[in-house]
Amino acid sequence: MKVTISLIKADIGSIAGHVVVHPKHEELARKKLQEAKETGLILDYYVFHVGDDLQLLMTHQKGEDSPEIHKLAWDIFVEATEKVSKVYKLYGAGQDLLSESFSGNIRGLGPGVAEMEFEERRSEPVLVFAADKTEPGAWNFKLYKIFADPFNTAGLVIDPAMHEGFVFEVVDLLEGHAVKLKAPEEVYDLLALIGTTGRYVIRKVWRKIDNEVAAAASVTRLSLIAGRYVGKDDPVLIVRAQHGLPATGEVLEAFAFPHLVSGWMRGSHTGPLMPVSLRDAKCTRFDGPPRVVGLGFQLHNGLLEGPVDLFDDPAFDHTRRIAEEIADYMRRHGPFMPHRLGPEEMEYTTLPQVLAKLKERFVKVAVK
Ligand code: 13P
Ligand code: 13P
Ligand code: MG
Ligand code: MG
Ligand code: MG
Ligand code: MG
């Protein structure tokens, strides 16, 4: 049977600053999604959070970009803002809801969306990842490792179904166009783009031999929609695993290296992406460090069995320790680059206001 998985998320307010969503947000979301399940609009759901971002994972048969599914998520975010965030004066009530109203598709309105439709296989392991205090380009490194690097994914060498490689769709967020690139034959071109994480973002990955969809990510950049800093995008990612696709352990292997991402405090700093359990899915030190949770499900006739809390495991303790060390090292740079982001990224923050104030005090000097 054909199933669509939609993971739609938004920051609609949080407790004690940008730390974590309110349990009542999740309660309300579960109630609404249970109702939607009973009416038959969706097949199944799972509600969770990472930091201050509320995550609605849904399975259904309405396809990608379904106005009904997007409206269901939008209405939950609006209601949770009104009935929870505003009542308790939570921080950043309705933060990611950048539009006054819904108009058929939630893309471009603020919330992040990752969606994929496929024919459910005989056994269908599905992994979902959600990050807080970072941008969608944070997945570029992980997706390259998982689907293009044989030092990460043994199956690229060993498994005939994967041996031909994968196709990556890369979106240029500044120009609003996309290009499909093949790995392994075009990996240098691919890397030339996706190394620029703030602009070129991988949205989808397909297996080359049969175009089977393998991964889908959210690509929303809030600052580009709003034209100013309104918090980080805090992206989500869905990956199918096993049987001709990377094994679950190959997908998770990419998370064992806490690579540096943009985000963290005020969305203006570079820091390590730390994999954590749902229990630790809140942002504290310097509003971070940026965190990612991973949940594993078995799909069966569109129903979600699980989750397994994938990073709730001593196998990732060492990664977390390294992340803490990197966090210390980066923090000691204080307001200096490259801990603080460069001027291009800072343009969307309140820093230009500070710089504008100094402008008239500059006097001409010879520099060459
Ligand atoms: P099993 O033979 O235990 O299913 O493992 C296969 C596999 O893909 C391990 O990475
Ligand atoms: P969020 O995008 O998670 O709300 O982060 C905003 C921020 O400025 C944290 O310091
Ligand atoms: Mg927030
Ligand atoms: Mg957030
Ligand atoms: Mg955010
Ligand atoms: Mg087995």
Tab-separated table of C-alpha atoms and ligand atoms in Angstrom:
chain	number	residue	atom	x	y	z
A	1	MET	CA	0.000	0.000	0.000
A	2	LYS	CA	1.067	3.595	-0.670
A	3	VAL	CA	1.753	5.591	2.478
A	4	THR	CA	2.843	9.175	3.079
A	5	ILE	CA	4.880	10.136	6.132
A	6	SER	CA	4.673	13.787	7.112
A	7	LEU	CA	6.794	15.258	9.877
A	8	ILE	CA	5.664	18.823	10.528
A	9	LYS	CA	7.130	20.938	13.314
A	10	ALA	CA	7.036	24.391	14.814
A	11	ASP	CA	8.259	26.380	17.783
A	12	ILE	CA	5.089	27.885	19.215
A	13	GLY	CA	6.522	28.875	22.588
A	14	SER	CA	8.532	27.278	25.341
A	15	ILE	CA	9.269	27.237	29.058
A	16	ALA	CA	11.956	29.352	30.669
A	17	GLY	CA	13.214	30.865	27.419
A	18	HIS	CA	14.011	28.636	24.439
A	19	VAL	CA	14.587	25.484	26.534
A	20	VAL	CA	11.705	23.078	25.972
A	21	VAL	CA	8.046	22.836	24.859
A	22	HIS	CA	5.264	22.633	27.490
A	23	PRO	CA	3.806	19.162	28.216
A	24	LYS	CA	0.363	20.688	27.592
A	25	HIS	CA	1.413	21.434	23.980
A	26	GLU	CA	2.019	17.735	23.459
A	27	GLU	CA	-1.180	16.777	25.290
A	28	LEU	CA	-3.252	19.016	23.024
A	29	ALA	CA	-1.455	17.778	19.876
A	30	ARG	CA	-2.061	14.119	20.834
A	31	LYS	CA	-5.751	14.770	21.439
A	32	LYS	CA	-6.165	16.495	18.065
A	33	LEU	CA	-4.219	13.847	16.147
A	34	GLN	CA	-6.159	11.058	17.885
A	35	GLU	CA	-9.367	12.732	16.666
A	36	ALA	CA	-7.922	12.951	13.142
A	37	LYS	CA	-7.056	9.252	13.333
A	38	GLU	CA	-10.585	8.391	14.399
A	39	THR	CA	-12.114	10.335	11.499
A	40	GLY	CA	-9.757	8.530	9.100
A	41	LEU	CA	-7.872	11.635	7.957
A	42	ILE	CA	-4.592	10.149	9.180
A	43	LEU	CA	-3.591	6.524	9.723
A	44	ASP	CA	-1.337	7.061	12.734
A	45	TYR	CA	0.731	9.666	14.568
A	46	TYR	CA	3.467	10.247	17.126
A	47	VAL	CA	3.947	13.501	19.033
A	48	PHE	CA	7.331	14.435	20.501
A	49	HIS	CA	9.668	17.364	20.899
A	50	VAL	CA	13.270	18.405	20.650
A	51	GLY	CA	13.983	21.502	22.735
A	52	ASP	CA	11.357	24.149	22.028
A	53	ASP	CA	10.107	22.524	18.805
A	54	LEU	CA	6.831	20.561	18.786
A	55	GLN	CA	6.979	17.610	16.381
A	56	LEU	CA	3.918	16.084	14.675
A	57	LEU	CA	4.751	12.815	12.940
A	58	MET	CA	1.807	11.587	10.853
A	59	THR	CA	1.121	8.739	8.427
A	60	HIS	CA	-1.706	8.995	5.893
A	61	GLN	CA	-2.736	8.342	2.301
A	62	LYS	CA	-3.271	11.911	1.128
A	63	GLY	CA	0.124	12.259	-0.569
A	64	GLU	CA	2.757	14.974	-0.176
A	65	ASP	CA	1.684	18.630	0.140
A	66	SER	CA	-1.857	17.643	1.109
A	67	PRO	CA	-3.819	20.782	2.101
A	68	GLU	CA	-5.838	18.691	4.600
A	69	ILE	CA	-2.773	17.330	6.382
A	70	HIS	CA	-0.973	20.671	6.369
A	71	LYS	CA	-4.079	22.394	7.722
A	72	LEU	CA	-4.393	19.794	10.480
A	73	ALA	CA	-0.839	20.617	11.627
A	74	TRP	CA	-1.297	24.381	11.226
A	75	ASP	CA	-4.540	24.343	13.255
A	76	ILE	CA	-2.845	22.376	16.054
A	77	PHE	CA	0.022	24.892	16.194
A	78	VAL	CA	-2.436	27.811	16.281
A	79	GLU	CA	-4.645	26.213	18.938
A	80	ALA	CA	-1.668	25.232	21.108
A	81	THR	CA	-0.385	28.820	20.842
A	82	GLU	CA	-3.754	30.213	21.940
A	83	LYS	CA	-4.640	27.651	24.613
A	84	VAL	CA	-1.202	26.954	26.093
A	85	SER	CA	1.546	29.415	25.079
A	86	LYS	CA	-0.527	32.575	25.516
A	87	VAL	CA	-2.223	31.413	28.729
A	88	TYR	CA	1.087	30.701	30.491
A	89	LYS	CA	2.889	33.559	28.709
A	90	LEU	CA	5.411	31.063	27.407
A	91	TYR	CA	8.479	32.447	25.707
A	92	GLY	CA	8.053	33.145	21.989
A	93	ALA	CA	4.329	32.291	21.812
A	94	GLY	CA	3.578	31.381	18.201
A	95	GLN	CA	7.237	32.074	17.296
A	96	ASP	CA	7.355	30.115	14.019
A	97	LEU	CA	3.853	30.997	12.801
A	98	LEU	CA	4.880	33.729	10.380
A	99	SER	CA	1.524	34.065	8.631
A	100	GLU	CA	-1.834	35.294	9.905
A	101	SER	CA	-3.691	32.536	8.098
A	102	PHE	CA	-3.377	29.189	6.330
A	103	SER	CA	-3.607	29.136	2.561
A	104	GLY	CA	-3.436	25.534	1.338
A	105	ASN	CA	0.182	24.644	2.106
A	106	ILE	CA	2.165	25.068	5.304
A	107	ARG	CA	5.446	25.524	3.397
A	108	GLY	CA	6.516	29.150	3.475
A	109	LEU	CA	4.426	29.918	6.558
A	110	GLY	CA	7.166	29.115	9.097
A	111	PRO	CA	6.743	25.500	10.275
A	112	GLY	CA	9.214	22.907	8.917
A	113	VAL	CA	8.006	19.986	6.771
A	114	ALA	CA	9.644	16.726	5.707
A	115	GLU	CA	7.436	14.394	3.651
A	116	MET	CA	7.774	11.293	1.547
A	117	GLU	CA	5.284	8.987	-0.184
A	118	PHE	CA	6.193	5.385	-1.031
A	119	GLU	CA	4.921	1.861	-1.421
A	120	GLU	CA	5.345	0.163	1.978
A	121	ARG	CA	7.881	-2.674	1.700
A	122	ARG	CA	7.567	-6.141	3.225
A	123	SER	CA	9.370	-4.661	6.239
A	124	GLU	CA	9.686	-0.896	6.477
A	125	PRO	CA	12.037	0.565	9.097
A	126	VAL	CA	11.640	4.367	9.217
A	127	LEU	CA	13.950	6.670	11.148
A	128	VAL	CA	13.069	10.254	12.005
A	129	PHE	CA	15.465	12.922	13.227
A	130	ALA	CA	14.706	16.338	14.685
A	131	ALA	CA	17.245	18.988	15.662
A	132	ASP	CA	17.016	22.135	17.772
A	133	LYS	CA	19.167	25.298	17.619
A	134	THR	CA	20.399	24.808	14.074
A	135	GLU	CA	19.517	25.205	10.384
A	136	PRO	CA	18.487	22.722	7.644
A	137	GLY	CA	22.025	22.713	6.193
A	138	ALA	CA	22.990	20.748	9.329
A	139	TRP	CA	21.678	17.593	7.596
A	140	ASN	CA	23.962	18.059	4.554
A	141	PHE	CA	26.954	16.493	6.277
A	142	LYS	CA	24.898	13.600	7.699
A	143	LEU	CA	23.141	12.840	4.403
A	144	TYR	CA	26.425	12.887	2.498
A	145	LYS	CA	27.968	10.444	4.986
A	146	ILE	CA	24.925	8.129	4.911
A	147	PHE	CA	24.288	8.044	1.159
A	148	ALA	CA	27.646	8.859	-0.457
A	149	ASP	CA	30.517	7.889	1.843
A	150	PRO	CA	31.547	4.203	1.850
A	151	PHE	CA	33.694	4.865	4.931
A	152	ASN	CA	30.404	5.461	6.742
A	153	THR	CA	28.055	3.140	4.853
A	154	ALA	CA	29.480	-0.281	4.092
A	155	GLY	CA	26.444	-1.129	1.965
A	156	LEU	CA	27.557	1.321	-0.748
A	157	VAL	CA	30.372	-1.140	-1.460
A	158	ILE	CA	28.771	-4.443	-0.466
A	159	ASP	CA	25.070	-4.243	-1.399
A	160	PRO	CA	24.329	-4.431	-5.173
A	161	ALA	CA	21.102	-2.422	-4.720
A	162	MET	CA	23.070	0.512	-3.292
A	163	HIS	CA	26.254	0.057	-5.275
A	164	GLU	CA	25.020	2.295	-8.128
A	165	GLY	CA	24.625	5.113	-5.625
A	166	PHE	CA	22.029	7.755	-4.858
A	167	VAL	CA	20.590	10.949	-6.346
A	168	PHE	CA	20.529	14.100	-4.210
A	169	GLU	CA	18.165	17.020	-4.726
A	170	VAL	CA	19.939	20.203	-3.614
A	171	VAL	CA	17.885	23.358	-3.105
A	172	ASP	CA	19.480	26.800	-3.455
A	173	LEU	CA	17.545	28.678	-0.794
A	174	LEU	CA	18.649	32.125	-1.959
A	175	GLU	CA	17.699	31.707	-5.621
A	176	GLY	CA	14.760	29.350	-5.085
A	177	HIS	CA	15.847	26.651	-7.539
A	178	ALA	CA	17.089	23.076	-7.200
A	179	VAL	CA	19.499	20.686	-8.911
A	180	LYS	CA	19.722	16.873	-8.871
A	181	LEU	CA	23.222	15.429	-8.535
A	182	LYS	CA	24.359	11.828	-8.671
A	183	ALA	CA	26.698	10.090	-6.258
A	184	PRO	CA	29.296	8.701	-6.680
A	185	GLU	CA	29.980	10.201	-10.121
A	186	GLU	CA	29.191	13.819	-9.216
A	187	VAL	CA	30.278	13.919	-5.564
A	188	TYR	CA	32.787	16.723	-6.126
A	189	ASP	CA	30.033	18.891	-7.625
A	190	LEU	CA	27.697	17.860	-4.838
A	191	LEU	CA	30.251	18.798	-2.176
A	192	ALA	CA	31.025	22.092	-3.931
A	193	LEU	CA	27.417	23.071	-3.215
A	194	ILE	CA	26.447	21.420	0.056
A	195	GLY	CA	29.582	22.592	1.889
A	196	THR	CA	27.849	26.006	1.850
A	197	THR	CA	25.340	24.909	4.458
A	198	GLY	CA	23.511	28.215	4.838
A	199	ARG	CA	22.489	28.304	1.176
A	200	TYR	CA	22.490	24.848	-0.469
A	201	VAL	CA	20.395	22.272	1.323
A	202	ILE	CA	19.629	18.643	0.500
A	203	ARG	CA	15.856	18.129	0.386
A	204	LYS	CA	15.516	14.593	-0.958
A	205	VAL	CA	17.568	11.502	-1.697
A	206	TRP	CA	16.579	8.650	-4.036
A	207	ARG	CA	18.212	5.273	-4.754
A	208	LYS	CA	19.591	5.475	-8.260
A	209	ILE	CA	18.687	2.025	-9.629
A	210	ASP	CA	14.933	2.458	-9.214
A	211	ASN	CA	14.264	6.002	-7.944
A	212	GLU	CA	13.049	4.627	-4.608
A	213	VAL	CA	12.838	7.551	-2.175
A	214	ALA	CA	15.315	7.159	0.693
A	215	ALA	CA	15.293	10.434	2.639
A	216	ALA	CA	13.381	13.713	2.935
A	217	ALA	CA	14.339	16.806	4.915
A	218	SER	CA	12.804	20.163	5.801
A	219	VAL	CA	14.479	23.150	4.135
A	220	THR	CA	12.653	26.130	5.675
A	221	ARG	CA	14.860	29.113	6.515
A	222	LEU	CA	12.821	31.360	8.763
A	223	SER	CA	15.095	34.378	8.312
A	224	LEU	CA	14.543	34.261	4.528
A	225	ILE	CA	10.753	34.199	5.018
A	226	ALA	CA	10.662	36.858	7.728
A	227	GLY	CA	13.585	38.971	6.437
A	228	ARG	CA	14.953	39.140	9.984
A	229	TYR	CA	16.033	36.816	12.782
A	230	VAL	CA	13.029	35.029	14.285
A	231	GLY	CA	14.822	32.007	15.777
A	232	LYS	CA	16.564	29.120	14.058
A	233	ASP	CA	14.831	26.717	11.690
A	234	ASP	CA	15.440	23.570	13.731
A	235	PRO	CA	15.078	21.078	10.879
A	236	VAL	CA	13.631	17.553	10.604
A	237	LEU	CA	14.630	14.536	8.533
A	238	ILE	CA	13.018	11.192	7.577
A	239	VAL	CA	15.186	8.254	6.431
A	240	ARG	CA	14.060	4.780	5.289
A	241	ALA	CA	16.445	1.989	6.247
A	242	GLN	CA	17.517	-1.582	5.417
A	243	HIS	CA	16.946	-3.948	2.502
A	244	GLY	CA	18.751	-2.129	-0.296
A	245	LEU	CA	18.961	1.122	1.652
A	246	PRO	CA	21.492	1.989	4.366
A	247	ALA	CA	21.069	-0.193	7.469
A	248	THR	CA	19.768	1.559	10.585
A	249	GLY	CA	23.260	1.348	12.040
A	250	GLU	CA	24.758	2.940	8.927
A	251	VAL	CA	22.335	5.840	9.207
A	252	LEU	CA	23.144	6.264	12.900
A	253	GLU	CA	26.885	6.002	12.276
A	254	ALA	CA	26.774	9.460	10.646
A	255	PHE	CA	25.676	10.889	13.997
A	256	ALA	CA	28.664	9.481	15.888
A	257	PHE	CA	30.722	12.503	14.808
A	258	PRO	CA	29.333	15.690	16.411
A	259	HIS	CA	30.113	17.942	13.437
A	260	LEU	CA	29.910	21.737	13.705
A	261	VAL	CA	26.654	23.437	12.744
A	262	SER	CA	25.281	26.987	12.719
A	263	GLY	CA	22.752	28.018	15.339
A	264	TRP	CA	23.115	27.725	19.110
A	265	MET	CA	22.785	30.974	21.117
A	266	ARG	CA	20.676	33.605	19.280
A	267	GLY	CA	21.096	31.529	16.122
A	268	SER	CA	24.452	33.242	15.775
A	269	HIS	CA	27.062	30.677	16.765
A	270	THR	CA	28.866	27.588	15.573
A	271	GLY	CA	28.692	24.524	17.801
A	272	PRO	CA	28.661	20.720	17.762
A	273	LEU	CA	25.477	18.788	16.933
A	274	MET	CA	24.975	16.524	19.962
A	275	PRO	CA	22.820	13.372	19.623
A	276	VAL	CA	20.589	12.939	22.705
A	277	SER	CA	17.733	10.804	24.008
A	278	LEU	CA	14.192	12.171	24.259
A	279	ARG	CA	14.892	12.556	27.972
A	280	ASP	CA	17.676	15.048	27.208
A	281	ALA	CA	15.876	16.762	24.346
A	282	LYS	CA	16.067	20.259	25.839
A	283	CYS	CA	18.510	23.094	25.247
A	284	THR	CA	20.327	24.547	28.247
A	285	ARG	CA	24.001	25.549	28.049
A	286	PHE	CA	24.264	28.748	25.970
A	287	ASP	CA	20.817	27.659	24.697
A	288	GLY	CA	22.274	24.392	23.470
A	289	PRO	CA	24.500	22.878	22.437
A	290	PRO	CA	22.526	22.150	19.248
A	291	ARG	CA	20.829	18.780	19.731
A	292	VAL	CA	19.366	16.031	17.632
A	293	VAL	CA	17.001	13.217	18.629
A	294	GLY	CA	16.488	10.071	16.560
A	295	LEU	CA	13.428	7.785	16.671
A	296	GLY	CA	13.074	4.404	14.978
A	297	PHE	CA	9.738	2.915	13.845
A	298	GLN	CA	8.513	-0.118	11.938
A	299	LEU	CA	5.743	0.877	9.592
A	300	HIS	CA	2.994	-1.731	9.167
A	301	ASN	CA	0.065	-0.905	6.901
A	302	GLY	CA	0.681	2.751	7.637
A	303	LEU	CA	0.779	2.277	11.410
A	304	LEU	CA	3.824	3.320	13.432
A	305	GLU	CA	5.233	0.623	15.713
A	306	GLY	CA	7.686	2.185	18.147
A	307	PRO	CA	9.556	4.354	18.691
A	308	VAL	CA	12.975	3.181	19.704
A	309	ASP	CA	14.815	6.153	21.218
A	310	LEU	CA	17.918	5.661	19.075
A	311	PHE	CA	20.437	7.876	20.872
A	312	ASP	CA	19.383	6.633	24.331
A	313	ASP	CA	22.422	4.412	24.269
A	314	PRO	CA	25.912	4.356	25.849
A	315	ALA	CA	27.264	3.827	22.312
A	316	PHE	CA	26.708	7.588	21.871
A	317	ASP	CA	28.183	8.636	25.255
A	318	HIS	CA	31.581	9.160	23.701
A	319	THR	CA	30.071	11.347	20.956
A	320	ARG	CA	28.369	13.399	23.642
A	321	ARG	CA	31.626	13.762	25.573
A	322	ILE	CA	33.409	14.979	22.456
A	323	ALA	CA	30.514	17.370	21.795
A	324	GLU	CA	30.914	18.783	25.308
A	325	GLU	CA	34.640	19.252	24.766
A	326	ILE	CA	34.022	21.002	21.453
A	327	ALA	CA	31.351	23.123	23.146
A	328	ASP	CA	33.929	24.231	25.742
A	329	TYR	CA	36.559	24.938	23.119
A	330	MET	CA	34.184	26.944	20.923
A	331	ARG	CA	32.706	28.870	23.862
A	332	ARG	CA	36.139	30.128	24.883
A	333	HIS	CA	36.186	32.181	21.677
A	334	GLY	CA	33.331	34.269	23.095
A	335	PRO	CA	32.194	36.856	20.520
A	336	PHE	CA	34.960	36.003	18.040
A	337	MET	CA	34.543	34.262	14.722
A	338	PRO	CA	34.383	31.445	13.822
A	339	HIS	CA	32.418	30.724	17.027
A	340	ARG	CA	30.207	33.708	16.259
A	341	LEU	CA	28.885	33.415	12.711
A	342	GLY	CA	30.197	35.592	9.883
A	343	PRO	CA	28.694	38.893	8.699
A	344	GLU	CA	26.493	37.297	6.012
A	345	GLU	CA	24.596	35.250	8.582
A	346	MET	CA	24.636	38.043	11.176
A	347	GLU	CA	22.809	40.313	8.738
A	348	TYR	CA	19.548	38.703	9.845
A	349	THR	CA	20.211	39.351	13.541
A	350	THR	CA	20.100	42.544	15.594
A	351	LEU	CA	23.869	43.101	15.150
A	352	PRO	CA	23.404	45.502	12.175
A	353	GLN	CA	21.491	47.859	14.522
A	354	VAL	CA	24.515	47.980	16.809
A	355	LEU	CA	26.893	48.544	13.884
A	356	ALA	CA	24.678	51.296	12.433
A	357	LYS	CA	25.096	53.286	15.639
A	358	LEU	CA	28.905	53.305	15.195
A	359	LYS	CA	28.831	54.298	11.523
A	360	GLU	CA	29.045	58.081	12.000
A	361	ARG	CA	32.040	57.805	14.333
A	362	PHE	CA	34.326	56.313	11.665
A	363	VAL	CA	36.924	58.686	10.177
A	364	LYS	CA	38.872	58.174	6.950
A	365	VAL	CA	42.318	56.536	7.211
A	366	ALA	CA	44.731	55.297	4.536
A	367	VAL	CA	44.671	51.498	4.289
A	368	LYS	CA	46.685	51.001	1.112
B	1	13P	P1	20.741	-9.255	10.153
B	1	13P	O1	21.267	-10.362	9.322
B	1	13P	O2	20.900	-9.454	11.613
B	1	13P	O3	19.341	-8.886	9.797
B	1	13P	O4	21.622	-7.946	9.807
B	1	13P	C1	21.665	-7.439	8.524
B	1	13P	C2	22.185	-6.056	8.503
B	1	13P	O5	21.801	-5.290	7.669
B	1	13P	C3	23.168	-5.621	9.531
B	1	13P	O6	23.681	-4.356	9.238
B	2	13P	P1	14.926	28.662	18.684
B	2	13P	O1	14.916	28.775	17.179
B	2	13P	O2	15.102	27.248	19.117
B	2	13P	O3	13.721	29.321	19.274
B	2	13P	O4	16.197	29.417	19.203
B	2	13P	C1	16.161	30.791	19.308
B	2	13P	C2	17.344	31.387	20.004
B	2	13P	O5	17.634	32.530	19.753
B	2	13P	C3	18.124	30.595	20.959
B	2	13P	O6	19.120	31.337	21.595
B	3	MG	MG	12.270	29.207	20.588
B	4	MG	MG	14.001	25.615	18.488
B	5	MG	MG	13.579	27.736	16.018
B	6	MG	MG	18.291	-9.319	11.843
